[in-house]
Amino acid sequence: MKSQVLSFDTTGIMSCQQNRYPMLFVDRITECIPLKYAKGYKLFSYNEWFFHGYETTSPKVWNVIQIEAMSQVFLMTFLSSDDCRGYFAASNKFNKVQFFRKIEPGDKLDIEASLESFRHGIARGQVKGYVKGKIACSMECTIVVPEIFGKFQHSLPLKGVDKTSYYNSESVINNFKQIETQKDELVFGIEKIRECLLNKYPWLFLDQVIDIMPGKFVRVIKNFTYNEHFFPSHFPENPNVPGFIQIECCMQAFLLTFLSLDEYKRSETADRLLMNVQVKRKIVPGDTLEMFATLDRFSRGVAKGRVESYVNGEQAVSFEVTAVIVDVLDQFKPKTNN
Amino acid sequence: MNNLEKYKTVFCESFSINESDLEGDLEYNSIEAWDSVGHMGMIADLEDKFDVMLDTDDIIDFSSYKTGIKILKKYDIEVEL
């Protein structure tokens, strides 16, 4: 029997998934066979809120917004099926997340998502995004539907709270600090953070630095309070921090490891590759996210490192990252005939 | 591992490609992975592998797989195809 090909406008999309303004990042699903694939697109307009959270003359679509747009089209591969329509879904893992080009206001991001498996409430698949026919972003992802997964989770062995990873992250920083001779009380609040990053409201997700050694590491916190703009829509009955915002918090922590160096303060950056992104817990209003970012390598404008984050010592988001300082990198581009 | 094997390994690992992709002359921007960021990652790996530090001009001139072999020669690294 031939599968029926479906399409959805915004109303149809919202009947399948719970994302709403200002957290809905897909405009149309043009082609979809439930439990197989979905194709759709997102248009970008300068009128959108996230373009205004960075001091630049050349606004661009944040990479985590691309992740979220790809995720939301991927959601349609299984939330469009009659058995799952309208369920909540939560980000779990992303891997090989790559960004190939700058996406600007006026661009259209065409997204193709394929579902490789959907069992026990866990969906795995691949997603690619294109602008004007050229690959713009891609990733592998795992999304969990708690309502289905929960039924199976009860039969799995219970795991106690394990703070080993948190203590490991603390010891990495303590090792760095043993090398440091100066030990004055650190005052590094929002003013100093803004001296380093170009980010501003509503796209600045760091509150206070606890510890920092520029060029080596940073330990920084972000408080989540219901007064933030994303909680009322994500979600009205169940407010929690969207996965892509959790990732962006950690990305900004990583950027601070090298943008705190005097010569690079307030430089324009782009993240290029994210590996082994794990979103391990729900974060709700009243939680404080504590992030440990380390810079493993920093040369000629390319920065590689890792971020681990915790809420009350329990693991939250973690990933490995490669980011670049755009102006520095441009100095080393090979000559071509194009 | 001889220098040619080391050189090929750097390209294959940096750009996630197979040795067969290096036949002919792979050029900057001819595959998605060899863009400006991929370029700097490959140069860093090459420097680690051969224990050299390339000059900025050589990094900019390093526009293809074969051109890279000529550039390494300036650093007394012979890669024989």
Short mmCIF file of C-alpha atoms in Angstrom, two decimals:
data_model
loop_
_atom_site.label_atom_id
_atom_site.label_comp_id
_atom_site.label_asym_id
_atom_site.label_seq_id
_atom_site.Cartn_x
_atom_site.Cartn_y
_atom_site.Cartn_z
CA MET A 1 0.00 0.00 0.00
CA LYS A 2 1.34 3.40 -0.93
CA SER A 3 1.94 5.79 2.01
CA GLN A 4 0.01 9.03 1.96
CA VAL A 5 2.11 12.16 1.52
CA LEU A 6 1.00 14.94 3.88
CA SER A 7 1.67 18.67 4.04
CA PHE A 8 1.09 21.14 6.89
CA ASP A 9 0.69 24.88 7.23
CA THR A 10 1.51 26.62 10.54
CA THR A 11 -1.82 25.60 12.10
CA GLY A 12 -1.24 22.00 11.07
CA ILE A 13 2.31 22.08 12.43
CA MET A 14 1.02 23.38 15.77
CA SER A 15 -1.53 20.56 15.88
CA CYS A 16 1.39 18.10 15.77
CA GLN A 17 3.96 19.76 18.04
CA GLN A 18 3.79 22.01 21.10
CA ASN A 19 6.18 24.74 19.96
CA ARG A 20 4.64 28.21 19.76
CA TYR A 21 5.69 31.84 19.19
CA PRO A 22 8.43 32.92 19.81
CA MET A 23 9.85 29.40 19.79
CA LEU A 24 8.35 28.01 16.57
CA PHE A 25 11.00 27.80 13.87
CA VAL A 26 9.26 26.09 10.96
CA ASP A 27 6.79 27.77 8.60
CA ARG A 28 5.60 25.03 6.31
CA ILE A 29 5.93 21.28 5.94
CA THR A 30 5.77 20.70 2.20
CA GLU A 31 6.08 16.92 2.15
CA CYS A 32 5.82 14.35 4.91
CA ILE A 33 5.29 10.63 5.22
CA PRO A 34 4.77 9.93 8.94
CA LEU A 35 7.45 7.71 10.49
CA LYS A 36 9.64 8.14 7.38
CA TYR A 37 10.58 11.69 6.49
CA ALA A 38 9.57 15.35 6.47
CA LYS A 39 10.56 18.27 4.29
CA GLY A 40 9.80 21.87 5.13
CA TYR A 41 11.19 25.34 5.41
CA LYS A 42 11.76 28.32 7.66
CA LEU A 43 11.87 31.88 6.35
CA PHE A 44 14.05 34.37 8.21
CA SER A 45 13.03 37.99 8.72
CA TYR A 46 14.86 40.81 10.46
CA ASN A 47 11.63 41.29 12.41
CA GLU A 48 12.46 38.20 14.50
CA TRP A 49 13.59 38.68 18.09
CA PHE A 50 16.87 36.76 17.96
CA PHE A 51 18.44 39.00 15.30
CA HIS A 52 18.56 41.81 17.85
CA GLY A 53 20.66 40.21 20.55
CA TYR A 54 24.11 40.85 19.09
CA GLU A 55 25.96 44.05 18.30
CA THR A 56 26.88 43.65 14.65
CA THR A 57 26.22 45.42 11.37
CA SER A 58 25.75 42.06 9.70
CA PRO A 59 22.99 40.09 11.49
CA LYS A 60 22.90 36.33 11.05
CA VAL A 61 20.85 33.34 12.14
CA TRP A 62 22.35 31.81 15.29
CA ASN A 63 23.55 28.29 14.88
CA VAL A 64 21.41 27.07 17.77
CA ILE A 65 18.38 28.51 15.96
CA GLN A 66 19.41 26.35 12.98
CA ILE A 67 19.60 23.36 15.35
CA GLU A 68 16.12 24.14 16.66
CA ALA A 69 14.66 24.62 13.16
CA MET A 70 16.17 21.29 12.06
CA SER A 71 14.84 19.63 15.23
CA GLN A 72 11.33 20.96 14.66
CA VAL A 73 11.18 19.57 11.12
CA PHE A 74 12.57 16.31 12.48
CA LEU A 75 9.77 16.28 15.09
CA MET A 76 7.28 16.21 12.22
CA THR A 77 8.62 12.85 11.04
CA PHE A 78 7.01 11.16 14.06
CA LEU A 79 4.68 13.69 15.69
CA SER A 80 2.68 13.76 12.42
CA SER A 81 1.68 10.12 12.96
CA ASP A 82 -1.79 9.53 14.41
CA ASP A 83 -0.37 7.75 17.47
CA CYS A 84 1.90 10.63 18.58
CA ARG A 85 0.23 13.79 17.34
CA GLY A 86 0.50 16.66 19.82
CA TYR A 87 2.86 14.97 22.27
CA PHE A 88 5.67 16.84 24.03
CA ALA A 89 9.15 15.98 22.79
CA ALA A 90 12.51 16.74 24.39
CA SER A 91 15.99 17.14 22.89
CA ASN A 92 18.34 14.40 24.03
CA LYS A 93 21.45 14.17 21.85
CA PHE A 94 22.91 15.87 18.80
CA ASN A 95 26.04 14.81 17.01
CA LYS A 96 28.15 15.95 14.06
CA VAL A 97 26.33 19.27 14.09
CA GLN A 98 27.91 21.27 11.27
CA PHE A 99 27.32 24.77 9.99
CA PHE A 100 28.58 25.56 6.51
CA ARG A 101 27.43 29.08 5.70
CA LYS A 102 26.05 32.26 7.12
CA ILE A 103 22.24 32.54 6.99
CA GLU A 104 20.85 36.06 6.90
CA PRO A 105 17.50 37.87 7.09
CA GLY A 106 15.68 37.25 3.80
CA ASP A 107 17.03 33.71 3.42
CA LYS A 108 14.91 30.57 3.24
CA LEU A 109 16.21 27.48 4.99
CA ASP A 110 14.92 24.31 3.30
CA ILE A 111 15.08 21.38 5.69
CA GLU A 112 14.96 17.64 5.02
CA ALA A 113 14.65 15.24 7.95
CA SER A 114 14.68 11.46 7.83
CA LEU A 115 13.64 9.18 10.67
CA GLU A 116 15.95 6.21 11.04
CA SER A 117 14.27 4.60 14.03
CA PHE A 118 11.42 5.29 16.42
CA ARG A 119 11.12 2.81 19.26
CA HIS A 120 10.09 3.09 22.90
CA GLY A 121 9.55 6.83 22.48
CA ILE A 122 13.07 7.50 21.21
CA ALA A 123 13.44 8.95 17.72
CA ARG A 124 16.76 8.91 15.88
CA GLY A 125 17.51 10.44 12.54
CA GLN A 126 19.39 12.85 10.35
CA VAL A 127 18.58 16.36 9.20
CA LYS A 128 20.06 18.66 6.56
CA GLY A 129 19.37 22.29 5.80
CA TYR A 130 19.90 24.08 2.49
CA VAL A 131 19.93 27.72 1.41
CA LYS A 132 19.52 28.35 -2.33
CA GLY A 133 20.23 24.66 -2.97
CA LYS A 134 23.54 24.64 -1.10
CA ILE A 135 24.08 22.74 2.14
CA ALA A 136 23.94 25.13 5.11
CA CYS A 137 23.75 22.86 8.17
CA SER A 138 23.39 19.22 9.12
CA MET A 139 23.18 17.00 12.19
CA GLU A 140 22.31 13.63 13.66
CA CYS A 141 19.74 13.81 16.43
CA THR A 142 17.96 11.85 19.11
CA ILE A 143 14.68 13.16 20.51
CA VAL A 144 12.66 11.63 23.33
CA VAL A 145 8.87 11.58 23.68
CA PRO A 146 8.53 11.42 27.49
CA GLU A 147 4.92 10.24 27.40
CA ILE A 148 5.92 7.07 25.55
CA PHE A 149 9.46 6.65 26.88
CA GLY A 150 8.21 7.05 30.46
CA LYS A 151 6.28 3.77 30.21
CA PHE A 152 9.51 1.92 29.46
CA GLN A 153 11.69 4.00 31.74
CA HIS A 154 9.86 2.64 34.80
CA SER A 155 11.09 -0.84 34.00
CA LEU A 156 14.72 0.31 33.75
CA PRO A 157 17.00 0.20 36.82
CA LEU A 158 16.88 3.44 38.84
CA LYS A 159 20.03 5.49 38.81
CA GLY A 160 20.97 7.60 41.84
CA VAL A 161 22.32 11.13 41.57
CA ASP A 162 25.95 10.90 40.47
CA LYS A 163 28.07 14.01 41.04
CA THR A 164 31.36 12.41 39.91
CA SER A 165 31.43 14.43 36.70
CA TYR A 166 30.87 17.68 38.62
CA TYR A 167 33.78 16.95 40.96
CA ASN A 168 35.95 16.09 37.93
CA SER A 169 35.12 19.45 36.31
CA GLU A 170 35.99 21.24 39.54
CA SER A 171 39.31 19.43 39.79
CA VAL A 172 40.26 20.36 36.19
CA ILE A 173 39.84 24.02 37.12
CA ASN A 174 41.64 23.58 40.44
CA ASN A 175 44.61 22.10 38.57
CA PHE A 176 44.79 25.23 36.41
CA LYS A 177 44.52 27.44 39.49
CA GLN A 178 47.48 25.77 41.17
CA ILE A 179 49.60 27.21 38.37
CA GLU A 180 48.11 30.67 38.92
CA THR A 181 50.01 32.68 41.52
CA GLN A 182 47.65 35.62 41.97
CA LYS A 183 44.61 34.87 44.18
CA ASP A 184 42.57 38.02 44.61
CA GLU A 185 38.82 37.85 45.05
CA LEU A 186 37.29 37.71 41.60
CA VAL A 187 34.73 40.30 40.59
CA PHE A 188 33.50 39.43 37.09
CA GLY A 189 29.83 40.22 36.74
CA ILE A 190 27.58 41.17 33.83
CA GLU A 191 29.48 44.40 33.07
CA LYS A 192 32.73 42.55 32.48
CA ILE A 193 30.95 39.80 30.54
CA ARG A 194 29.57 42.51 28.24
CA GLU A 195 33.08 43.91 27.81
CA CYS A 196 34.00 40.54 26.25
CA LEU A 197 30.92 39.37 24.30
CA LEU A 198 28.89 41.23 21.66
CA ASN A 199 25.74 39.53 22.92
CA LYS A 200 22.95 41.58 24.50
CA TYR A 201 19.31 41.10 25.55
CA PRO A 202 17.51 38.90 24.57
CA TRP A 203 20.47 36.80 23.51
CA LEU A 204 22.92 37.05 26.41
CA PHE A 205 22.76 33.95 28.58
CA LEU A 206 25.51 34.42 31.17
CA ASP A 207 25.07 36.15 34.52
CA GLN A 208 28.22 35.91 36.61
CA VAL A 209 31.70 34.47 36.25
CA ILE A 210 32.78 32.44 39.29
CA ASP A 211 36.29 31.69 38.10
CA ILE A 212 38.26 32.51 34.97
CA MET A 213 41.71 32.18 33.49
CA PRO A 214 41.56 33.86 30.05
CA GLY A 215 42.82 31.53 27.34
CA LYS A 216 42.36 28.49 29.61
CA PHE A 217 38.97 28.11 31.31
CA VAL A 218 35.87 29.78 32.66
CA ARG A 219 33.36 28.78 35.33
CA VAL A 220 30.19 30.83 34.95
CA ILE A 221 26.54 30.71 36.01
CA LYS A 222 23.19 31.52 34.44
CA ASN A 223 20.10 31.92 36.63
CA PHE A 224 16.76 30.95 35.12
CA THR A 225 13.74 32.89 36.33
CA TYR A 226 10.15 32.76 35.09
CA ASN A 227 10.50 36.44 34.11
CA GLU A 228 12.41 35.39 30.96
CA HIS A 229 10.64 35.70 27.63
CA PHE A 230 10.76 32.04 26.59
CA PHE A 231 9.07 30.45 29.59
CA PRO A 232 5.42 31.48 28.96
CA SER A 233 5.41 29.77 25.55
CA HIS A 234 7.77 26.89 26.38
CA PHE A 235 5.45 25.60 27.77
CA PRO A 236 2.39 27.25 29.43
CA GLU A 237 1.65 24.28 31.72
CA ASN A 238 5.21 23.03 31.93
CA PRO A 239 7.77 25.88 31.80
CA ASN A 240 11.29 24.69 31.03
CA VAL A 241 14.37 25.94 29.19
CA PRO A 242 14.39 24.98 25.48
CA GLY A 243 17.29 22.65 24.63
CA PHE A 244 18.74 25.08 22.08
CA ILE A 245 18.90 27.84 24.70
CA GLN A 246 20.70 25.47 27.09
CA ILE A 247 23.22 24.82 24.30
CA GLU A 248 23.58 28.56 23.59
CA CYS A 249 24.32 29.25 27.30
CA CYS A 250 27.19 26.77 27.16
CA MET A 251 28.39 28.14 23.82
CA GLN A 252 28.62 31.64 25.29
CA ALA A 253 30.57 30.20 28.24
CA PHE A 254 33.03 28.66 25.78
CA LEU A 255 33.39 31.90 23.79
CA LEU A 256 34.31 33.68 27.03
CA THR A 257 37.39 31.44 27.42
CA PHE A 258 39.11 33.32 24.57
CA LEU A 259 37.07 36.51 24.16
CA SER A 260 38.26 37.42 27.68
CA LEU A 261 41.78 37.79 26.27
CA ASP A 262 42.43 41.52 25.80
CA GLU A 263 43.29 41.29 22.09
CA TYR A 264 40.09 39.42 21.20
CA LYS A 265 37.48 41.17 23.37
CA ARG A 266 34.19 41.78 21.50
CA SER A 267 35.40 40.00 18.38
CA GLU A 268 32.79 38.50 16.07
CA THR A 269 32.71 34.71 16.27
CA ALA A 270 31.01 31.79 14.58
CA ASP A 271 30.64 28.29 15.93
CA ARG A 272 31.32 25.75 13.29
CA LEU A 273 31.17 22.22 14.66
CA LEU A 274 29.50 20.66 17.68
CA MET A 275 30.16 17.05 18.64
CA ASN A 276 28.52 14.77 21.19
CA VAL A 277 25.95 17.30 22.33
CA GLN A 278 24.05 15.80 25.24
CA VAL A 279 21.03 17.45 26.85
CA LYS A 280 20.67 15.44 30.03
CA ARG A 281 18.06 17.16 32.13
CA LYS A 282 15.11 19.47 32.22
CA ILE A 283 15.93 22.96 33.51
CA VAL A 284 13.08 24.91 35.10
CA PRO A 285 12.57 28.41 36.55
CA GLY A 286 14.48 28.68 39.81
CA ASP A 287 17.41 26.58 38.58
CA THR A 288 20.98 27.85 38.25
CA LEU A 289 23.07 26.42 35.43
CA GLU A 290 26.76 26.19 36.32
CA MET A 291 29.04 25.87 33.30
CA PHE A 292 32.68 24.78 33.09
CA ALA A 293 34.29 25.63 29.74
CA THR A 294 37.86 24.72 28.85
CA LEU A 295 39.88 25.88 25.85
CA ASP A 296 42.05 22.99 24.61
CA ARG A 297 43.51 24.67 21.56
CA PHE A 298 43.48 28.21 20.26
CA SER A 299 45.48 29.06 17.18
CA ARG A 300 45.04 31.49 14.25
CA GLY A 301 41.45 32.24 15.12
CA VAL A 302 40.29 28.62 15.55
CA ALA A 303 39.27 27.61 19.08
CA LYS A 304 38.61 24.05 20.18
CA GLY A 305 37.36 23.02 23.57
CA ARG A 306 34.70 21.46 25.72
CA VAL A 307 31.84 22.53 27.97
CA GLU A 308 30.28 20.63 30.87
CA SER A 309 27.33 22.06 32.76
CA TYR A 310 25.40 21.20 35.91
CA VAL A 311 22.33 22.04 37.95
CA ASN A 312 22.93 21.34 41.64
CA GLY A 313 25.91 19.18 40.64
CA GLU A 314 23.83 17.02 38.27
CA GLN A 315 24.90 16.88 34.64
CA ALA A 316 23.01 19.11 32.20
CA VAL A 317 24.37 19.99 28.73
CA SER A 318 27.82 18.97 27.53
CA PHE A 319 29.60 19.06 24.16
CA GLU A 320 32.86 19.48 22.28
CA VAL A 321 33.08 22.54 20.07
CA THR A 322 35.07 24.26 17.37
CA ALA A 323 34.47 28.00 16.99
CA VAL A 324 36.25 30.70 15.03
CA ILE A 325 37.07 34.39 15.23
CA VAL A 326 35.88 35.48 11.82
CA ASP A 327 38.34 38.34 11.16
CA VAL A 328 41.40 36.37 12.26
CA LEU A 329 40.41 33.34 10.20
CA ASP A 330 39.92 35.48 7.09
CA GLN A 331 43.62 36.41 7.19
CA PHE A 332 44.59 32.79 6.48
CA LYS A 333 42.20 31.88 3.66
CA PRO A 334 44.04 30.34 0.68
CA LYS A 335 44.10 32.27 -2.56
CA THR A 336 41.73 30.92 -5.18
CA ASN A 337 40.97 31.86 -8.74
CA ASN A 338 37.23 32.29 -7.94
CA MET B 1 54.93 5.59 8.44
CA ASN B 2 56.70 7.54 5.66
CA ASN B 3 56.06 11.20 4.87
CA LEU B 4 53.58 10.47 2.07
CA GLU B 5 51.52 8.25 4.37
CA LYS B 6 51.61 10.90 7.10
CA TYR B 7 50.60 13.61 4.62
CA LYS B 8 47.70 11.55 3.27
CA THR B 9 46.55 10.67 6.79
CA VAL B 10 46.32 14.35 7.73
CA PHE B 11 44.10 15.08 4.71
CA CYS B 12 41.91 12.01 5.19
CA GLU B 13 41.39 12.62 8.90
CA SER B 14 40.95 16.40 8.65
CA PHE B 15 38.35 16.23 5.89
CA SER B 16 36.85 12.79 6.59
CA ILE B 17 37.68 11.57 3.09
CA ASN B 18 39.18 8.41 1.60
CA GLU B 19 42.64 8.12 0.05
CA SER B 20 41.01 7.68 -3.35
CA ASP B 21 39.61 11.22 -3.03
CA LEU B 22 43.18 12.52 -3.12
CA GLU B 23 43.79 11.20 -6.64
CA GLY B 24 44.09 14.05 -9.12
CA ASP B 25 44.56 17.23 -7.13
CA LEU B 26 42.18 18.05 -4.28
CA GLU B 27 41.74 21.83 -4.03
CA TYR B 28 40.61 24.30 -1.38
CA ASN B 29 36.82 24.71 -1.49
CA SER B 30 36.43 21.71 -3.85
CA ILE B 31 34.73 19.77 -1.03
CA GLU B 32 32.50 21.04 1.80
CA ALA B 33 34.98 20.02 4.49
CA TRP B 34 37.88 22.01 3.00
CA ASP B 35 36.59 25.48 3.72
CA SER B 36 38.41 28.15 5.72
CA VAL B 37 37.85 26.44 9.07
CA GLY B 38 38.69 23.00 7.69
CA HIS B 39 41.82 24.57 6.18
CA MET B 40 43.09 25.85 9.53
CA GLY B 41 42.32 22.53 11.21
CA MET B 42 44.25 20.66 8.52
CA ILE B 43 47.22 23.05 8.80
CA ALA B 44 47.27 22.59 12.59
CA ASP B 45 47.24 18.79 12.20
CA LEU B 46 49.98 18.98 9.57
CA GLU B 47 52.14 21.12 11.86
CA ASP B 48 51.68 18.61 14.68
CA LYS B 49 52.42 15.63 12.47
CA PHE B 50 55.61 17.08 10.93
CA ASP B 51 56.63 19.21 13.90
CA VAL B 52 56.87 22.46 11.90
CA MET B 53 55.34 25.93 12.07
CA LEU B 54 54.20 27.25 8.69
CA ASP B 55 54.56 30.93 7.79
CA THR B 56 51.37 32.89 7.17
CA ASP B 57 52.18 33.30 3.46
CA ASP B 58 52.60 29.54 3.09
CA ILE B 59 49.26 28.89 4.81
CA ILE B 60 47.60 31.25 2.32
CA ASP B 61 49.42 29.66 -0.66
CA PHE B 62 48.45 26.14 0.48
CA SER B 63 45.58 25.92 -2.01
CA SER B 64 45.71 22.26 -3.04
CA TYR B 65 46.95 18.81 -2.05
CA LYS B 66 49.82 18.99 -4.55
CA THR B 67 50.76 22.60 -3.78
CA GLY B 68 51.08 21.57 -0.13
CA ILE B 69 53.81 19.07 -1.06
CA LYS B 70 55.84 21.88 -2.68
CA ILE B 71 55.36 24.10 0.36
CA LEU B 72 56.51 21.38 2.78
CA LYS B 73 59.70 21.04 0.71
CA LYS B 74 60.64 24.57 1.88
CA TYR B 75 60.68 23.15 5.40
CA ASP B 76 62.93 20.24 4.34
CA ILE B 77 60.04 17.81 4.37
CA GLU B 78 60.12 15.59 1.29
CA VAL B 79 56.82 14.03 0.33
CA GLU B 80 57.27 11.82 -2.73
CA LEU B 81 54.17 10.96 -4.71
#
